[in-house]
Coordinates of C-alpha atoms in Angstrom, one line a residue:
M6 CA 0.2 15.0 -17.5
K7 CA 1.0 16.5 -14.1
A8 CA 4.2 14.9 -12.5
N9 CA 2.7 11.5 -10.6
V10 CA -0.7 12.3 -11.7
P11 CA -2.0 8.7 -13.2
N12 CA -4.2 8.6 -16.1
E13 CA -7.3 6.8 -16.3
G14 CA -6.5 3.3 -16.8
Q15 CA -2.9 3.4 -14.9
L16 CA -4.2 3.9 -10.9
A17 CA -3.9 0.1 -9.8
A18 CA -0.2 0.1 -11.7
W19 CA 0.7 3.4 -9.9
A20 CA -1.0 2.5 -6.6
T21 CA 1.3 -0.9 -7.1
A22 CA 4.1 1.4 -7.3
C23 CA 3.2 3.6 -4.0
S24 CA 2.5 0.3 -2.3
L25 CA 6.1 -0.9 -2.9
G26 CA 7.7 2.2 -2.3
T27 CA 6.1 2.2 1.3
A28 CA 6.8 -1.4 1.7
S29 CA 11.0 -0.4 0.7
K30 CA 10.8 2.6 3.4
G31 CA 9.6 0.2 5.8
L32 CA 12.2 -2.1 5.4
S33 CA 14.8 0.3 5.4
L34 CA 13.7 1.8 8.9
K35 CA 14.4 -1.9 10.3
F36 CA 17.3 -3.0 8.4
S37 CA 20.1 -1.3 6.8
K38 CA 21.4 -1.5 3.1
I39 CA 18.0 -1.5 2.0
K40 CA 17.4 0.9 -1.2
V41 CA 14.1 2.9 -0.7
L42 CA 11.8 2.8 -3.7
S43 CA 10.8 6.3 -5.3
P44 CA 8.3 5.4 -7.7
T45 CA 7.7 8.0 -10.9
I46 CA 5.4 8.0 -13.5
S47 CA 7.3 8.0 -16.9
S48 CA 4.7 8.3 -19.2
K49 CA 0.9 6.9 -19.6
R50 CA 2.2 3.6 -20.1
H51 CA 5.4 3.5 -17.8
I52 CA 6.4 3.7 -14.3
A53 CA 9.7 3.8 -13.0
L54 CA 10.5 2.5 -9.4
T55 CA 13.6 4.6 -8.8
Q56 CA 14.7 8.8 -9.4
G57 CA 17.0 7.3 -11.9
K58 CA 14.7 5.3 -13.8
S59 CA 17.2 2.4 -13.5
L60 CA 14.1 0.3 -13.5
V61 CA 11.0 1.2 -15.7
F62 CA 8.2 -1.1 -16.0
S63 CA 4.8 -1.1 -18.3
N64 CA 1.6 -0.7 -16.1
Q65 CA 0.6 -4.1 -17.2
N66 CA 4.0 -5.8 -16.4
L67 CA 4.4 -4.3 -13.0
L68 CA 1.0 -5.4 -11.9
K69 CA 2.1 -9.2 -13.0
L70 CA 5.6 -8.3 -10.7
A71 CA 3.5 -7.6 -7.9
G72 CA 0.9 -10.7 -7.9
G73 CA 3.9 -13.0 -8.3
E74 CA 4.2 -13.5 -11.6
L75 CA 7.3 -13.4 -14.0
A76 CA 7.7 -9.6 -15.6
L77 CA 10.6 -7.7 -16.7
P78 CA 11.2 -4.1 -17.0
L79 CA 12.2 -2.1 -19.8
F80 CA 15.9 -3.7 -20.8
R81 CA 17.1 -0.2 -22.0
S82 CA 16.0 1.0 -18.6
F83 CA 18.0 -1.5 -16.6
C84 CA 21.4 -1.0 -19.0
Q85 CA 21.5 2.6 -18.0
N86 CA 22.5 1.5 -14.5
P87 CA 22.7 -2.3 -13.8
F88 CA 24.1 -1.9 -10.3
D89 CA 21.2 0.1 -9.1
G90 CA 18.7 -2.0 -11.1
I91 CA 19.6 -4.7 -9.3
R92 CA 19.7 -3.0 -5.8
T93 CA 16.2 -2.2 -6.9
I94 CA 15.2 -5.8 -7.9
S95 CA 16.4 -7.6 -4.6
T96 CA 14.7 -4.9 -2.9
M97 CA 11.4 -5.6 -4.5
Q98 CA 12.1 -9.8 -3.4
R99 CA 12.7 -8.5 -0.1
V100 CA 9.3 -7.3 -0.3
K101 CA 7.5 -10.0 -1.8
A102 CA 9.4 -11.9 1.2
L103 CA 7.0 -10.5 3.8
Y104 CA 3.9 -11.4 1.9
L105 CA 5.1 -15.4 2.2
E106 CA 5.8 -15.2 5.7
S107 CA 4.0 -18.4 7.1
K108 CA 3.8 -16.9 11.0
P109 CA 3.4 -13.1 10.7
T110 CA 5.5 -10.7 13.2
P111 CA 4.7 -7.2 14.6
D112 CA 7.3 -5.7 12.2
Q113 CA 6.0 -7.5 9.3
V114 CA 2.7 -6.4 9.8
E115 CA 3.2 -2.8 10.2
I116 CA 5.2 -2.8 7.0
L117 CA 2.3 -4.9 4.9
L118 CA -0.5 -2.6 6.6
Q119 CA 1.5 0.7 5.7
A120 CA 1.9 -0.9 2.4
A121 CA -2.0 -1.3 1.6
L122 CA -2.7 1.8 3.5
S123 CA -0.6 3.7 0.9
A124 CA -2.4 1.9 -2.0
S125 CA -5.5 3.1 -0.6
V126 CA -4.3 6.7 -0.3
C127 CA -3.8 6.6 -3.9
Y128 CA -7.4 5.8 -4.6
L129 CA -8.6 8.4 -2.4
N130 CA -7.1 11.0 -4.1
F131 CA -6.9 9.7 -7.9
H132 CA -10.2 7.3 -8.4
T133 CA -13.3 9.1 -9.1
L134 CA -15.8 7.6 -6.9
A135 CA -13.4 7.4 -4.2
I136 CA -13.4 11.5 -4.5
D137 CA -17.3 11.9 -4.6
L138 CA -17.6 9.3 -2.2
L139 CA -15.2 11.2 0.8
A140 CA -15.8 14.6 -0.8
G141 CA -15.9 17.0 2.3
E142 CA -14.3 14.3 4.6
I143 CA -11.5 14.8 6.8
G144 CA -9.7 13.5 9.4
A145 CA -7.7 10.8 10.4
I146 CA -8.2 6.7 10.4
C147 CA -5.8 5.2 13.1
F148 CA -5.0 1.4 12.9
R149 CA -3.2 -0.5 15.9
L150 CA -1.8 -3.7 17.2
G151 CA -2.9 -3.2 20.7
P152 CA -0.6 -0.3 22.1
R153 CA 1.4 -0.2 18.6
H154 CA 0.4 2.3 16.0
L155 CA 0.8 0.6 12.8
G156 CA -0.2 3.7 10.8
S157 CA -2.8 6.2 10.0
V158 CA -4.3 7.6 6.5
C159 CA -5.0 11.2 7.2
K160 CA -6.9 14.5 5.6
M161 CA -6.3 17.8 8.1
K162 CA -8.3 20.1 6.1
N163 CA -10.2 20.8 2.7
G164 CA -8.2 21.1 0.0
D165 CA -5.3 18.6 1.2
P166 CA -4.8 15.4 0.0
W167 CA -4.9 12.2 1.7
I168 CA -1.6 11.0 3.1
L169 CA -0.5 7.8 5.1
E170 CA 1.0 8.9 8.5
R171 CA 3.4 6.4 10.4
D172 CA 3.7 8.8 13.7
D173 CA 0.7 8.9 15.4
S174 CA 1.8 11.4 17.9
K175 CA 0.5 14.6 16.7
I176 CA -2.6 12.4 15.3
Q177 CA -6.0 12.7 17.4
P178 CA -7.9 9.9 15.6
S179 CA -11.0 10.6 13.9
V180 CA -11.4 7.2 13.9
L181 CA -9.7 4.1 15.7
L182 CA -9.5 0.4 14.6
S183 CA -7.4 -1.9 17.1
F184 CA -6.6 -5.4 16.0
S185 CA -6.8 -7.9 19.0
D186 CA -4.0 -10.3 17.7
L187 CA -1.3 -10.2 15.3
R188 CA -3.3 -13.0 12.9
S189 CA -6.1 -10.2 13.0
A190 CA -3.5 -7.2 11.7
F191 CA -2.4 -9.5 9.2
R192 CA -5.9 -10.4 7.6
G193 CA -6.2 -6.4 7.7
A194 CA -3.2 -5.8 6.2
M195 CA -3.8 -8.6 3.3
G196 CA -7.4 -6.5 2.8
L197 CA -9.2 -9.6 4.5
T198 CA -10.9 -8.3 7.4
D199 CA -14.6 -8.6 7.4
P200 CA -16.4 -5.4 8.3
Y201 CA -19.4 -7.4 9.8
V202 CA -17.6 -10.5 11.1
D203 CA -14.3 -9.5 12.5
P204 CA -15.9 -7.0 15.2
A205 CA -18.7 -9.6 16.3
E206 CA -15.9 -12.2 17.0
K207 CA -13.7 -9.6 18.7
N208 CA -10.6 -9.7 16.3
L209 CA -11.2 -6.0 16.1
S210 CA -12.6 -3.0 18.2
I211 CA -13.5 0.0 16.3
K212 CA -14.1 3.5 18.1
G213 CA -15.1 6.6 16.4
R214 CA -16.7 8.1 13.4
I215 CA -18.0 4.9 11.7
P216 CA -19.6 6.7 8.5
L217 CA -16.0 7.8 7.6
L218 CA -14.7 4.1 8.2
E219 CA -17.6 2.4 5.8
K220 CA -16.4 5.3 3.2
F221 CA -12.9 4.5 3.4
G222 CA -13.6 0.4 3.8
Y223 CA -15.5 0.6 0.5
V224 CA -12.8 1.9 -1.5
S225 CA -9.8 -0.1 0.3
R226 CA -12.4 -3.2 -0.8
I227 CA -12.1 -2.0 -4.5
V228 CA -7.9 -1.4 -3.8
S229 CA -7.9 -5.2 -2.7
R230 CA -9.4 -6.3 -6.1
E231 CA -7.3 -4.6 -8.4
V232 CA -4.3 -4.2 -6.8
P233 CA -2.3 -7.4 -6.4
N234 CA 0.4 -8.7 -3.9
P235 CA 1.9 -12.2 -4.0
R236 CA 0.2 -13.2 -1.1
N237 CA -3.2 -13.0 -2.8
N238 CA -1.9 -14.7 -6.1
L239 CA -0.7 -17.7 -3.7
D240 CA -4.0 -17.8 -1.6
E241 CA -5.9 -18.1 -5.2
Q242 CA -3.9 -21.3 -6.6

């Protein structure tokens, strides 16, 4: 197995891990003493959330944990470095709390949208259907809330992978999606944007290459179905 290339059946868990890592990075930029998660694939059945592998989960347990269920890591991984494991768990609790906030804030929405985009990037790079659907496509899909840049998904030339970009200072958007308010942006971060209703109701505006956005939206809807988060699990109850 190539380093950090998920095998068939592991993609949802890997996208979940990458999403957690992105959210932890976003938190670390806003708050001090946040441990940044650095996920790595340990095997076909396991993913570590730190480079030191102080917290390793099975694919299934990682998906359960991300969905708000109780799930335990491999005990031996925690015992290798309990202090680092506790810090990692603390960060995961902070990420979970972002999803459960009753009133969204700009910082919260920015972090959660970037986490969602990170999961989509995994599918763009590794999901067979997504690879075929976006074959030959390049460009940048940028998301904003008013003047605030929330994140971009970019592929600047053929042969490059799709990436998440936090800084838009050097990006020329191929597609610009602007949310009208915090509520609409939060719904977008949760994968709840309706591509037909929301533009009609002026919850968001879209400029640029609509076909590229439609392809990205199709992949994002697959991600929303397969990659859990605590908020989606709460809304289903």
